[in-house]
JSON list of C-alpha atoms in Angstrom, two decimals:
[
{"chain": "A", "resi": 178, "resn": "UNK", "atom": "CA", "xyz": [0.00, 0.00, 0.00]},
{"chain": "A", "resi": 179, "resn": "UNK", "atom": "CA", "xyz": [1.52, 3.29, -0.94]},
{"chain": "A", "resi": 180, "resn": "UNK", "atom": "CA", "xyz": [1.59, 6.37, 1.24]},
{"chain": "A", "resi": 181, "resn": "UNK", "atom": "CA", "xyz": [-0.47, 8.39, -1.65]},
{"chain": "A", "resi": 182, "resn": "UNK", "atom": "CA", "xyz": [-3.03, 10.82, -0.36]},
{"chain": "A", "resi": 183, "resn": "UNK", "atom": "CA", "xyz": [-6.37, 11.48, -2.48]},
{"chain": "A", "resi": 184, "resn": "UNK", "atom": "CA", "xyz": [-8.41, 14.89, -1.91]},
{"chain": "A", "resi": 185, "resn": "UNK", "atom": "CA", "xyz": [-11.75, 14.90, -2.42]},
{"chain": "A", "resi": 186, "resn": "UNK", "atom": "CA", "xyz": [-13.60, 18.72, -2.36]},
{"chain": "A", "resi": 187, "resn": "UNK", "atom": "CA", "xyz": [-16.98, 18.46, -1.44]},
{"chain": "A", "resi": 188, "resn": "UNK", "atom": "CA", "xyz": [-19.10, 22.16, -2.24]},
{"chain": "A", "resi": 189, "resn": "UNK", "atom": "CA", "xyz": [-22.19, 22.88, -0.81]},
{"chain": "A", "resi": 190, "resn": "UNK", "atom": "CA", "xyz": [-24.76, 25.14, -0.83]},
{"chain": "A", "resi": 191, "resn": "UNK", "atom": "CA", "xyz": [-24.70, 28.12, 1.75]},
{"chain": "A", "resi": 192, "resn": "UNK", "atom": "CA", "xyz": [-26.56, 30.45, 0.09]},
{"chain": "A", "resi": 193, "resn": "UNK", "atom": "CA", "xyz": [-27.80, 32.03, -3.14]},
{"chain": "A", "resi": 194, "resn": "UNK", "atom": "CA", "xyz": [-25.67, 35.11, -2.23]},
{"chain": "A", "resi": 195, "resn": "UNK", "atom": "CA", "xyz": [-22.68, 32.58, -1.50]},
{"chain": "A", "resi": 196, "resn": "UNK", "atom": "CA", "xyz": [-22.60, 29.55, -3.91]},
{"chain": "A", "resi": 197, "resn": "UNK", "atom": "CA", "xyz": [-25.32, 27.88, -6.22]},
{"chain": "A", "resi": 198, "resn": "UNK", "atom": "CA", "xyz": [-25.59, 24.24, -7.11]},
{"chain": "A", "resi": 199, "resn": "UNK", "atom": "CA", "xyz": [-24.89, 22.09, -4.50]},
{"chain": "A", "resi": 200, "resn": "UNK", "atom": "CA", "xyz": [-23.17, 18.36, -3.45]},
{"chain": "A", "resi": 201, "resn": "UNK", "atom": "CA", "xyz": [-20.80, 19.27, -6.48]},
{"chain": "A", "resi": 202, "resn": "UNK", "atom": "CA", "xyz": [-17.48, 17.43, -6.20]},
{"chain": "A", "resi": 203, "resn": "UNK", "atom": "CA", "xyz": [-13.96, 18.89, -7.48]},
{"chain": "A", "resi": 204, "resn": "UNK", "atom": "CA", "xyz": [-10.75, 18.88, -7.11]},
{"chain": "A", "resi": 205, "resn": "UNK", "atom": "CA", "xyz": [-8.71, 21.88, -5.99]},
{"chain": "A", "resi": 206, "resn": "UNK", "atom": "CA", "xyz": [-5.71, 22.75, -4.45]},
{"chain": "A", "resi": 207, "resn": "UNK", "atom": "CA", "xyz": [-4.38, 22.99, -0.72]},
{"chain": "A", "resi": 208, "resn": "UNK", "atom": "CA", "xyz": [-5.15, 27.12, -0.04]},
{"chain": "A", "resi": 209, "resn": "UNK", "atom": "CA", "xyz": [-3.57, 29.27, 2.63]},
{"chain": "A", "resi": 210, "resn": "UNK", "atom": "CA", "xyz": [-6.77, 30.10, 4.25]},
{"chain": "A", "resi": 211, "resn": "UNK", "atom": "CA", "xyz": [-7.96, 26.05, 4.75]},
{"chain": "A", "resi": 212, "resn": "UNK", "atom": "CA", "xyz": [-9.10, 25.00, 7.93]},
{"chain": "A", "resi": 213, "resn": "UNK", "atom": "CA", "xyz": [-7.72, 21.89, 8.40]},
{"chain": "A", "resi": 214, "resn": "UNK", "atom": "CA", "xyz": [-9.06, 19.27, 10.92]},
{"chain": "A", "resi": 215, "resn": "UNK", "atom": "CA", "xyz": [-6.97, 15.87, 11.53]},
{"chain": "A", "resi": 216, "resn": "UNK", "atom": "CA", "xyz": [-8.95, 12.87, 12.49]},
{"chain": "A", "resi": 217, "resn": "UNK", "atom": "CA", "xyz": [-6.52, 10.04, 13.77]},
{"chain": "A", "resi": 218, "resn": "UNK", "atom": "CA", "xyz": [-7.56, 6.69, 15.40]},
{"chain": "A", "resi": 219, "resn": "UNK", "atom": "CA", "xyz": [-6.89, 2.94, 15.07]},
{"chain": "A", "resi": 220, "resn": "UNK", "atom": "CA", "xyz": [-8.36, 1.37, 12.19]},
{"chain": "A", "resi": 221, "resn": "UNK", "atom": "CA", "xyz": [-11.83, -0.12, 11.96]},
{"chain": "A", "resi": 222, "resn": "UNK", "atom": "CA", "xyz": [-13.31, 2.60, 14.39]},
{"chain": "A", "resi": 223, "resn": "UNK", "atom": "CA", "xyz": [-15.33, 4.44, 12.20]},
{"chain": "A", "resi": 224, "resn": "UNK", "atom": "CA", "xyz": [-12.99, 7.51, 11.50]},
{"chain": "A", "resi": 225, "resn": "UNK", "atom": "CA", "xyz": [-14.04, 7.43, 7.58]},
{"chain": "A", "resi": 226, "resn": "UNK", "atom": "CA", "xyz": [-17.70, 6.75, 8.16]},
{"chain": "A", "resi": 227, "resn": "UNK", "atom": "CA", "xyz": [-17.83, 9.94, 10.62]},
{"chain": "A", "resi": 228, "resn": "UNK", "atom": "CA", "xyz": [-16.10, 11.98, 7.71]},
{"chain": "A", "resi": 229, "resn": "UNK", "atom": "CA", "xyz": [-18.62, 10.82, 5.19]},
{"chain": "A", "resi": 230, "resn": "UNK", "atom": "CA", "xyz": [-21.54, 10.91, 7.13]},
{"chain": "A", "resi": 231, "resn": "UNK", "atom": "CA", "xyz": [-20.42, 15.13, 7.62]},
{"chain": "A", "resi": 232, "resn": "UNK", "atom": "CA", "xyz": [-19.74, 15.95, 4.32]},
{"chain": "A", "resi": 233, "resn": "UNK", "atom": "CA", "xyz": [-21.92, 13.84, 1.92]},
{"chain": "A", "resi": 234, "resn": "UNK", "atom": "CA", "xyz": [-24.35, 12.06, 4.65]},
{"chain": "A", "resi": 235, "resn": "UNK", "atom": "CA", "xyz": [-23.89, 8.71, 3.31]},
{"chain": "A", "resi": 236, "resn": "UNK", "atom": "CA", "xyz": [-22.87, 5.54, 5.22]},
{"chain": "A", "resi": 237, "resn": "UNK", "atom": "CA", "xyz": [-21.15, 2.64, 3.94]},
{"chain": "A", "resi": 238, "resn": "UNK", "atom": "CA", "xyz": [-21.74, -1.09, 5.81]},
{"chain": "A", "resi": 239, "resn": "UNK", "atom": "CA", "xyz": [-17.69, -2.25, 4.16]},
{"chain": "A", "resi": 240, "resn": "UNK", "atom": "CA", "xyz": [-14.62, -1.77, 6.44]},
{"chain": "A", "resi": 241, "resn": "UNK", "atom": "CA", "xyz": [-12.10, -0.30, 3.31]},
{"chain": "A", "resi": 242, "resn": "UNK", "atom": "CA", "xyz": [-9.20, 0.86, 5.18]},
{"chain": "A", "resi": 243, "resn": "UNK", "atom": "CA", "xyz": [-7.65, 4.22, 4.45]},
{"chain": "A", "resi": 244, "resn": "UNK", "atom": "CA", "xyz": [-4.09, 5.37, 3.75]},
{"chain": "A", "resi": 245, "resn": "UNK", "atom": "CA", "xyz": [-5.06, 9.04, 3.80]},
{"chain": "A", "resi": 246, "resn": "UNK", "atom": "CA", "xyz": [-8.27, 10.63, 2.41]},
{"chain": "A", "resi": 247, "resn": "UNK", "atom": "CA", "xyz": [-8.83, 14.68, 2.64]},
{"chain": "A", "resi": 248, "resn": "UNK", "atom": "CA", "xyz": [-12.13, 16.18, 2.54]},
{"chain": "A", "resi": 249, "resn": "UNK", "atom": "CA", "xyz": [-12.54, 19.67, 1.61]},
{"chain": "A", "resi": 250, "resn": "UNK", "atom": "CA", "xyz": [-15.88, 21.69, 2.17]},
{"chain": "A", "resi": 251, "resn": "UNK", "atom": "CA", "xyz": [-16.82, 25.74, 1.57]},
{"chain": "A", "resi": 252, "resn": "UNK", "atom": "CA", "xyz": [-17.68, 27.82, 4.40]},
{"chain": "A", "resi": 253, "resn": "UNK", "atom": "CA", "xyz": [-18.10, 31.50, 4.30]},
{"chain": "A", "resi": 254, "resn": "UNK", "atom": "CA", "xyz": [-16.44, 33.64, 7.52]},
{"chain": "A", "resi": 255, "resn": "UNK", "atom": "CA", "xyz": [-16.75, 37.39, 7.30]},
{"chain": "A", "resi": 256, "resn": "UNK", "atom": "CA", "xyz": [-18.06, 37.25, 4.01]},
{"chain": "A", "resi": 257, "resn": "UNK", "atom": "CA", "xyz": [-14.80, 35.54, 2.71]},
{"chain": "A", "resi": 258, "resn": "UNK", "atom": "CA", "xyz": [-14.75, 31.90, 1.66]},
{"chain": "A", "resi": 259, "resn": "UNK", "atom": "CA", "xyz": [-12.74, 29.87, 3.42]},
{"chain": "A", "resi": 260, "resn": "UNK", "atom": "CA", "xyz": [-12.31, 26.06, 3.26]},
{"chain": "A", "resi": 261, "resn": "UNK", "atom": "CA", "xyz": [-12.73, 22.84, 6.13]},
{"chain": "A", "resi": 262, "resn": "UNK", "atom": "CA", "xyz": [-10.19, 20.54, 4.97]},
{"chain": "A", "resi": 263, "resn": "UNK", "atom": "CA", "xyz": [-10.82, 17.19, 7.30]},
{"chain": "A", "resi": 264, "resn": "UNK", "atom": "CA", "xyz": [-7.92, 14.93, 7.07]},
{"chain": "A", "resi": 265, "resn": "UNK", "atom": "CA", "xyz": [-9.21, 11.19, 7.23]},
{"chain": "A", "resi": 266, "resn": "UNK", "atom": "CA", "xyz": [-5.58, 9.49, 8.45]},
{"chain": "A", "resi": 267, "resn": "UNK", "atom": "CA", "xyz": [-4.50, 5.71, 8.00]},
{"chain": "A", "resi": 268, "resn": "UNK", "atom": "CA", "xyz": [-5.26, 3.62, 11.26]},
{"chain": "A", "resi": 269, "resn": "UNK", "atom": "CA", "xyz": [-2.03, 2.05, 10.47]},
{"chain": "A", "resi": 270, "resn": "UNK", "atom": "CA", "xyz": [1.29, 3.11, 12.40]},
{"chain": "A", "resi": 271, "resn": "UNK", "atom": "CA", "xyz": [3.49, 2.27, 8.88]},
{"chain": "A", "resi": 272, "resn": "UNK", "atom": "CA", "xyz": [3.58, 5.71, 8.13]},
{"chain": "A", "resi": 273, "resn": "UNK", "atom": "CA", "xyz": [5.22, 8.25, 11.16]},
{"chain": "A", "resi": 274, "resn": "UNK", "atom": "CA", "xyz": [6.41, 11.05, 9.00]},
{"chain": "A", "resi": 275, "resn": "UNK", "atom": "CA", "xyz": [2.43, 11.49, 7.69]},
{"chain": "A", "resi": 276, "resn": "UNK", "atom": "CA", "xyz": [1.70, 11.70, 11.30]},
{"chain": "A", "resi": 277, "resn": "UNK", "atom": "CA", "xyz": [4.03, 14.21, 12.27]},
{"chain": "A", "resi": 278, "resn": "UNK", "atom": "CA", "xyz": [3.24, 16.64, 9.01]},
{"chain": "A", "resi": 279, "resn": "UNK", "atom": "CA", "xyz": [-0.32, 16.25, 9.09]},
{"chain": "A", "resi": 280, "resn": "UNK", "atom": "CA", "xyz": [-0.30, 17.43, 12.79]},
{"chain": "A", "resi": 281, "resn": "UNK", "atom": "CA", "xyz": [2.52, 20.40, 11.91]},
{"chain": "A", "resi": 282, "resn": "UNK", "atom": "CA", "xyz": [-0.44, 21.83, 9.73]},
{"chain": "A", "resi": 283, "resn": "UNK", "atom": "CA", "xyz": [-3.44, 20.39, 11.72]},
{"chain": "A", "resi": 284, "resn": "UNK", "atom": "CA", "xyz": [-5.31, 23.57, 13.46]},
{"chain": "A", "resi": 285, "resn": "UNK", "atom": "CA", "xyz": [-8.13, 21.17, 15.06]},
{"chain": "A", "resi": 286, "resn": "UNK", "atom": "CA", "xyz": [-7.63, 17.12, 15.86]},
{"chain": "A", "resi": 287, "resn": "UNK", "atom": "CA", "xyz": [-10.56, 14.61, 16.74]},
{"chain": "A", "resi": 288, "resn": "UNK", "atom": "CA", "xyz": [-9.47, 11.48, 18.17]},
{"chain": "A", "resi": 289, "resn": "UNK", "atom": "CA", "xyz": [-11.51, 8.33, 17.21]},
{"chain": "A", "resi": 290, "resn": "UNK", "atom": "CA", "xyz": [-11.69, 5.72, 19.27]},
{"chain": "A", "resi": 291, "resn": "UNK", "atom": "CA", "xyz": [-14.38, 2.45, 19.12]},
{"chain": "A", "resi": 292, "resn": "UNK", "atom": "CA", "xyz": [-16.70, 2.07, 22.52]},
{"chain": "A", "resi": 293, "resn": "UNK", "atom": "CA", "xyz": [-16.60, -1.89, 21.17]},
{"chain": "A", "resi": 294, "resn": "UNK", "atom": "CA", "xyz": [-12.99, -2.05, 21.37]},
{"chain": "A", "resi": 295, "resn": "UNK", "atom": "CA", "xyz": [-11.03, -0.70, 24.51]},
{"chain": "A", "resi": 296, "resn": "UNK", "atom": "CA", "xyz": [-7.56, -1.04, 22.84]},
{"chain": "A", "resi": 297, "resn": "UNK", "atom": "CA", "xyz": [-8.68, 1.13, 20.65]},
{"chain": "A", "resi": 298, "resn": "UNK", "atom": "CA", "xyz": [-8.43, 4.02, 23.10]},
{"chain": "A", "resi": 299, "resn": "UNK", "atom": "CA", "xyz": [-5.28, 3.00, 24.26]},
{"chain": "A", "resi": 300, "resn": "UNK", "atom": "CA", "xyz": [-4.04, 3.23, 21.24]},
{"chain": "A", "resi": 301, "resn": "UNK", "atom": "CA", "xyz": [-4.94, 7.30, 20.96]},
{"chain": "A", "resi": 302, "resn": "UNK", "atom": "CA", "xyz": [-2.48, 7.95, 23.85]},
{"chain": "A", "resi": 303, "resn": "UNK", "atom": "CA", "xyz": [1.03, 7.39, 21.21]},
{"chain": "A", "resi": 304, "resn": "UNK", "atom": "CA", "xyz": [-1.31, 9.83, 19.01]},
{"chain": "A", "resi": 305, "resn": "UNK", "atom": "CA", "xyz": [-1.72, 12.55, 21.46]},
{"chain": "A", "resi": 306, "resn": "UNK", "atom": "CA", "xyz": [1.87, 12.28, 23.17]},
{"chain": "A", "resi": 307, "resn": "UNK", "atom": "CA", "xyz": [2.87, 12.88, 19.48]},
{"chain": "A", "resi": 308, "resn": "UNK", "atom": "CA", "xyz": [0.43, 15.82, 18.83]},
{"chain": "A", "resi": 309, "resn": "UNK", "atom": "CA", "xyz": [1.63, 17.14, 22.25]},
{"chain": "A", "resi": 310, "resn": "UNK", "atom": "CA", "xyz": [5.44, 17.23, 20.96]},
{"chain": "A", "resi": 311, "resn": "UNK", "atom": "CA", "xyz": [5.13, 18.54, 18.01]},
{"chain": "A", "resi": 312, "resn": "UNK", "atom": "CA", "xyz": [2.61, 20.71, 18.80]},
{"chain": "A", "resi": 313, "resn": "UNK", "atom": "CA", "xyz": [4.27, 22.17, 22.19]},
{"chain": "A", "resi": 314, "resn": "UNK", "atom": "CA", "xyz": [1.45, 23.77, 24.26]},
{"chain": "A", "resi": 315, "resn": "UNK", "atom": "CA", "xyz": [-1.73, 22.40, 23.50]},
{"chain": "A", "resi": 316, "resn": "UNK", "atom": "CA", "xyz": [-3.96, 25.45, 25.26]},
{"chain": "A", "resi": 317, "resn": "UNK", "atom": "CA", "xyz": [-6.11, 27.16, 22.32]},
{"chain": "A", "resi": 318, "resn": "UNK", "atom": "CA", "xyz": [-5.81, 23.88, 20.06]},
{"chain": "A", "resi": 319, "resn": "UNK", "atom": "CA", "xyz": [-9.33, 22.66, 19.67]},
{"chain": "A", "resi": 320, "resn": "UNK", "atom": "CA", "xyz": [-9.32, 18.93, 20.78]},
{"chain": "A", "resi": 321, "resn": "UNK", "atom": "CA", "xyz": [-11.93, 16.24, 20.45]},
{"chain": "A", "resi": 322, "resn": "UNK", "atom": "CA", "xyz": [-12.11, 12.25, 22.03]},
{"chain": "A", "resi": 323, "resn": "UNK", "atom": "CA", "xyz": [-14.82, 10.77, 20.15]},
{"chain": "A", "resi": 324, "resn": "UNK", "atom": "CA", "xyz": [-16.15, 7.20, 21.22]},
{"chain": "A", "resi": 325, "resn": "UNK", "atom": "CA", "xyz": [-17.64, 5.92, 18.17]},
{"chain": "A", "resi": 326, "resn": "UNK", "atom": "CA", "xyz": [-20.59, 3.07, 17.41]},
{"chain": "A", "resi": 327, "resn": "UNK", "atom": "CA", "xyz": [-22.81, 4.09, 20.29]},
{"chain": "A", "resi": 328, "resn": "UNK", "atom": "CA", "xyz": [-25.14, 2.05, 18.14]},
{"chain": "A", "resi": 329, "resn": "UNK", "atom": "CA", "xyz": [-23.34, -0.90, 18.80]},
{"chain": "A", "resi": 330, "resn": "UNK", "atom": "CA", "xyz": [-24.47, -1.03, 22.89]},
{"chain": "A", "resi": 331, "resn": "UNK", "atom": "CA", "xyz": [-24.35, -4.23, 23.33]},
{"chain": "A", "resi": 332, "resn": "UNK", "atom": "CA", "xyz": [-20.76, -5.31, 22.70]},
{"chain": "A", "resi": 333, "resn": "UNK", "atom": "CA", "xyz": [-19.83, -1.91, 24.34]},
{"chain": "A", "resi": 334, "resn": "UNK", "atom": "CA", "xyz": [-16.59, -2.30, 26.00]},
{"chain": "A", "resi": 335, "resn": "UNK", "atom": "CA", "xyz": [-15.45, 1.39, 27.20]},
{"chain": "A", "resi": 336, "resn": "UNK", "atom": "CA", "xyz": [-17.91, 2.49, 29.63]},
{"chain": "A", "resi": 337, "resn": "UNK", "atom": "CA", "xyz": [-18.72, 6.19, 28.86]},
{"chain": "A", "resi": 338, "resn": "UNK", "atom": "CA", "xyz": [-17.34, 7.56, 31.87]},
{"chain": "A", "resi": 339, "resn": "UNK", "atom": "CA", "xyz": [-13.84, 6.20, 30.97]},
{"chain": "A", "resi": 340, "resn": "UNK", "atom": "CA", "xyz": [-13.99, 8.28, 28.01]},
{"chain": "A", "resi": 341, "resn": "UNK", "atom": "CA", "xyz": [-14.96, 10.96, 30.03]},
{"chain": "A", "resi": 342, "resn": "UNK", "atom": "CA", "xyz": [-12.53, 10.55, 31.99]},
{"chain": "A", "resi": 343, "resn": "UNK", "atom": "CA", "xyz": [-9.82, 10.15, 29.48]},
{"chain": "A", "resi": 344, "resn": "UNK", "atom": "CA", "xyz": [-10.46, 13.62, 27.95]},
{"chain": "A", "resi": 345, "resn": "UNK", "atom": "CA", "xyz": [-10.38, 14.96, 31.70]},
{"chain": "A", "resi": 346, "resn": "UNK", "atom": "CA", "xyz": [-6.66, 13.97, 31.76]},
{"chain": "A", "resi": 347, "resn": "UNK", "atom": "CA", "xyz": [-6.44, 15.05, 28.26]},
{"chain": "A", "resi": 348, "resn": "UNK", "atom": "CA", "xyz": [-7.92, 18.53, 28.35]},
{"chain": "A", "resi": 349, "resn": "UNK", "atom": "CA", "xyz": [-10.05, 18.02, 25.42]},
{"chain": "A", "resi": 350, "resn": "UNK", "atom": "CA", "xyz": [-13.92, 17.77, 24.87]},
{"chain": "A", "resi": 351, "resn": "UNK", "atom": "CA", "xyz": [-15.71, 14.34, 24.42]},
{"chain": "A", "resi": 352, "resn": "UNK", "atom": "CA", "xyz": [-18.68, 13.36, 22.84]},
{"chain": "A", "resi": 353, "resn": "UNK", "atom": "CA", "xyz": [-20.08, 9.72, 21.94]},
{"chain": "A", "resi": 354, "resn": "UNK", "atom": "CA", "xyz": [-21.36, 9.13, 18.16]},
{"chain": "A", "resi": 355, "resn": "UNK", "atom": "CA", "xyz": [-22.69, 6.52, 15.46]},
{"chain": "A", "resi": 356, "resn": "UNK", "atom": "CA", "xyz": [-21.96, 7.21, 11.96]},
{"chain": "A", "resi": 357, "resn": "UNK", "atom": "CA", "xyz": [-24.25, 4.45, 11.49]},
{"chain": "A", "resi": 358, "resn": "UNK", "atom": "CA", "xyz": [-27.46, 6.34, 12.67]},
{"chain": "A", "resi": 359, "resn": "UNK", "atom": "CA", "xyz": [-25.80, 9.79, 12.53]},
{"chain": "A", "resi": 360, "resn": "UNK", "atom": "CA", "xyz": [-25.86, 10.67, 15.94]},
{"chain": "A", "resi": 361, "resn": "UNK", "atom": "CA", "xyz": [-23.78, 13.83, 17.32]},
{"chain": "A", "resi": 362, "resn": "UNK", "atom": "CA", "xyz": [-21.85, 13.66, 13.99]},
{"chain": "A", "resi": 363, "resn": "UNK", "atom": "CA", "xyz": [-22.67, 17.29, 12.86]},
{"chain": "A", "resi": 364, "resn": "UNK", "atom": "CA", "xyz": [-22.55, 18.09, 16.42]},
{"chain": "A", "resi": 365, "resn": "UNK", "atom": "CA", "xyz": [-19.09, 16.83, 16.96]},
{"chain": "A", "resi": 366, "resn": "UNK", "atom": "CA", "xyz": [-18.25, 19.48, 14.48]},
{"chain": "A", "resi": 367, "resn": "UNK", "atom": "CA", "xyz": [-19.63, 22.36, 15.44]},
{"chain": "A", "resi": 368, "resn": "UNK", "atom": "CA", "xyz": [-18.48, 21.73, 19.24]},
{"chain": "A", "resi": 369, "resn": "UNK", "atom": "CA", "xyz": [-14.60, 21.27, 18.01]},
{"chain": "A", "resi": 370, "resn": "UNK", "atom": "CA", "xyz": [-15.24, 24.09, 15.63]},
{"chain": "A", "resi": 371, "resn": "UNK", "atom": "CA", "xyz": [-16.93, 26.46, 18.29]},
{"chain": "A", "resi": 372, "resn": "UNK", "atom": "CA", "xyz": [-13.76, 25.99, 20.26]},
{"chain": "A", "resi": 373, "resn": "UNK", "atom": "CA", "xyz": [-11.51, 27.73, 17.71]},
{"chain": "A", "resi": 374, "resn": "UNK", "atom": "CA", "xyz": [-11.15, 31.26, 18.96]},
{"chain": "A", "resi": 375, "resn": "UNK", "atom": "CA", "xyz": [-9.34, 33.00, 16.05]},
{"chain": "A", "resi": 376, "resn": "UNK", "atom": "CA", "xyz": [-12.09, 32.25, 13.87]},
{"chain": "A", "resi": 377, "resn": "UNK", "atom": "CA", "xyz": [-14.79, 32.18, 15.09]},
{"chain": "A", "resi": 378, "resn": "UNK", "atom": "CA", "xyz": [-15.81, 28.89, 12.71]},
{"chain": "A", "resi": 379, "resn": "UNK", "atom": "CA", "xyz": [-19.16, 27.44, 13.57]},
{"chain": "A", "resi": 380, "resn": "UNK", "atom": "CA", "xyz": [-21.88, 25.15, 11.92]},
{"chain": "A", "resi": 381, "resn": "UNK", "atom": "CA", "xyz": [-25.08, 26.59, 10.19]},
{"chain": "A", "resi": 382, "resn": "UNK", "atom": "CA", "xyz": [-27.96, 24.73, 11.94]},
{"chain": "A", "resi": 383, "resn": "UNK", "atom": "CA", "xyz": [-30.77, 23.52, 9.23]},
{"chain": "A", "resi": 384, "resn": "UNK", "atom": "CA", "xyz": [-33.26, 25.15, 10.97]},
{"chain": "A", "resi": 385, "resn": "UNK", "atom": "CA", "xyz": [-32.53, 28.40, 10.28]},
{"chain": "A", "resi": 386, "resn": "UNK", "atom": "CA", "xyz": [-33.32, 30.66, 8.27]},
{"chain": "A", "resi": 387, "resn": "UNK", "atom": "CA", "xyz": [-31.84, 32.75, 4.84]},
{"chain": "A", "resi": 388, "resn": "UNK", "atom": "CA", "xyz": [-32.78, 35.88, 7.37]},
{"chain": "A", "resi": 389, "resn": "UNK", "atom": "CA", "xyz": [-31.06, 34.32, 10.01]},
{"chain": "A", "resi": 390, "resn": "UNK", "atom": "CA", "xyz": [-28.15, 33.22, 8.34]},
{"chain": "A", "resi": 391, "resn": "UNK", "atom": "CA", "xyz": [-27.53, 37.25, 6.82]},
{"chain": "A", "resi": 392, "resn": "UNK", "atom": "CA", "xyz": [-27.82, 38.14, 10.24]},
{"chain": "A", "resi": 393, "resn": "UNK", "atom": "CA", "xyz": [-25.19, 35.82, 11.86]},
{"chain": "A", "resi": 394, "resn": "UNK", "atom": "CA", "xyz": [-23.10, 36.50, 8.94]},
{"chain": "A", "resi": 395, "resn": "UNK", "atom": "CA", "xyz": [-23.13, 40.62, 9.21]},
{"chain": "A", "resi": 396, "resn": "UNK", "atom": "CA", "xyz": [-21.92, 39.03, 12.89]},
{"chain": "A", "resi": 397, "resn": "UNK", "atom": "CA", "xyz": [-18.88, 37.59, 11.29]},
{"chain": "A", "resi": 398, "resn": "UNK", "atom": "CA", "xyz": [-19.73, 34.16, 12.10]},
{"chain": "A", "resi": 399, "resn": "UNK", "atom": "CA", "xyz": [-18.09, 31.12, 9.89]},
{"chain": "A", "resi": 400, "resn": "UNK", "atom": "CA", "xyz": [-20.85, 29.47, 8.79]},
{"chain": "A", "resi": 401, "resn": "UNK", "atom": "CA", "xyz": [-21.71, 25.52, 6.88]},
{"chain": "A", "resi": 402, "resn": "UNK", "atom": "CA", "xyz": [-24.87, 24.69, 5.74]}
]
């Protein structure tokens, strides 16, 4: 398997004063003003399906594992367009030096982990000693432990208060979720987005309106639909 990376840009529709034309898929190149968001766990814990449940709201059943897969999606901020570039990384450990870059220019992290598999959370402490070196102080770096397949109760093995309690020790937010039924993915987002302070980035909830939306935008709110 090489160490290739694919991007895949994934435009939608914020407005008709914004874009037009929806779900269109191109590629483009890595800009200055991306947002990029690293998503790092073991493989097999759902990091992909959590990435393509956000940005095309699909769900696939087949386990295809990843070598590295970037997904790039419009948002407006200050009525400039900016772009969320989520970095889906391998679950594998073959490749160090794609670890350590794709942290360098990581501005936000989520860390996957399975609540059917408790090595799987072990395995996210190597990840965030290694964020934690290269990155030096972690304070202002949004920082999210996700426990993933909440669907999957029965074979739980991470209770959710050790998850809790892991992102105590960690400093970071945590939040269960199921690609599968789409549960807190979108919200995942928006509360590792609505920690970023220099931006101000946050999600555009469905509900509300094209009124709404000016008026959160005159506000200089990052916004995706």
């Amino acid at each position: 398997m090489s160490g290739s990376t694919r991007t895949v840009v994934v435009v939608t529709e914020l407005s008709n004063e914004v874009l037009s034309g929806g779900n269109n898929v191109k590629v483009m190149p890595e800009q200055s003003n991306d947002y990029r968001v690293v998503v790092f766990g073991a493989g097999g814990v759902g990091k992909s399906s959590l990435v393509l449940r956000f940005v095309k709201g699909s769900f696939c059943e087949m386990y295809i594992p990843t070598v590295e897969d970037t997904y790039r999606q419009v948002i407006t901020c200050n009525r400039n367009i900016y772009t969320l570039q989520i970095t889906d990384t391998t679950g594998s450990h073959q490749f160090p030096a794609m670890q350590r870059l794709n942290i360098s220019k990581g501005h936000a992290f989520i860390l996957v982990y399975s609540i059917t598999s408790k090595q799987s959370l072990e395995e996210l402490a190597p990840i965030f000693a290694l964020i934690r070196e290269v990155k030096g102080n972690l304070e202002g770096i949004p920082m999210m432990l996700v426990g993933n397949k909440s669907d999957e109760e029965e074979s739980r093995e991470v209770p959710y208060q050790d998850g809790m309690n892991q992102s105590h020790k960690w400093n970071c937010n945590f939040m269960e979720t199921s690609a599968k039924n789409n549960t807190n993915v979108k919200e995942m987002f928006q509360e590792l987005l609505n920690m970023e302070k220099s931006r101000n980035v946050s999600l555009q909830s469905e509900r509300r309106t094209l009124a709404q939306f000016r008026k959160e935008k005159m506000k200089g709110k990052c916004l995706i639909m």
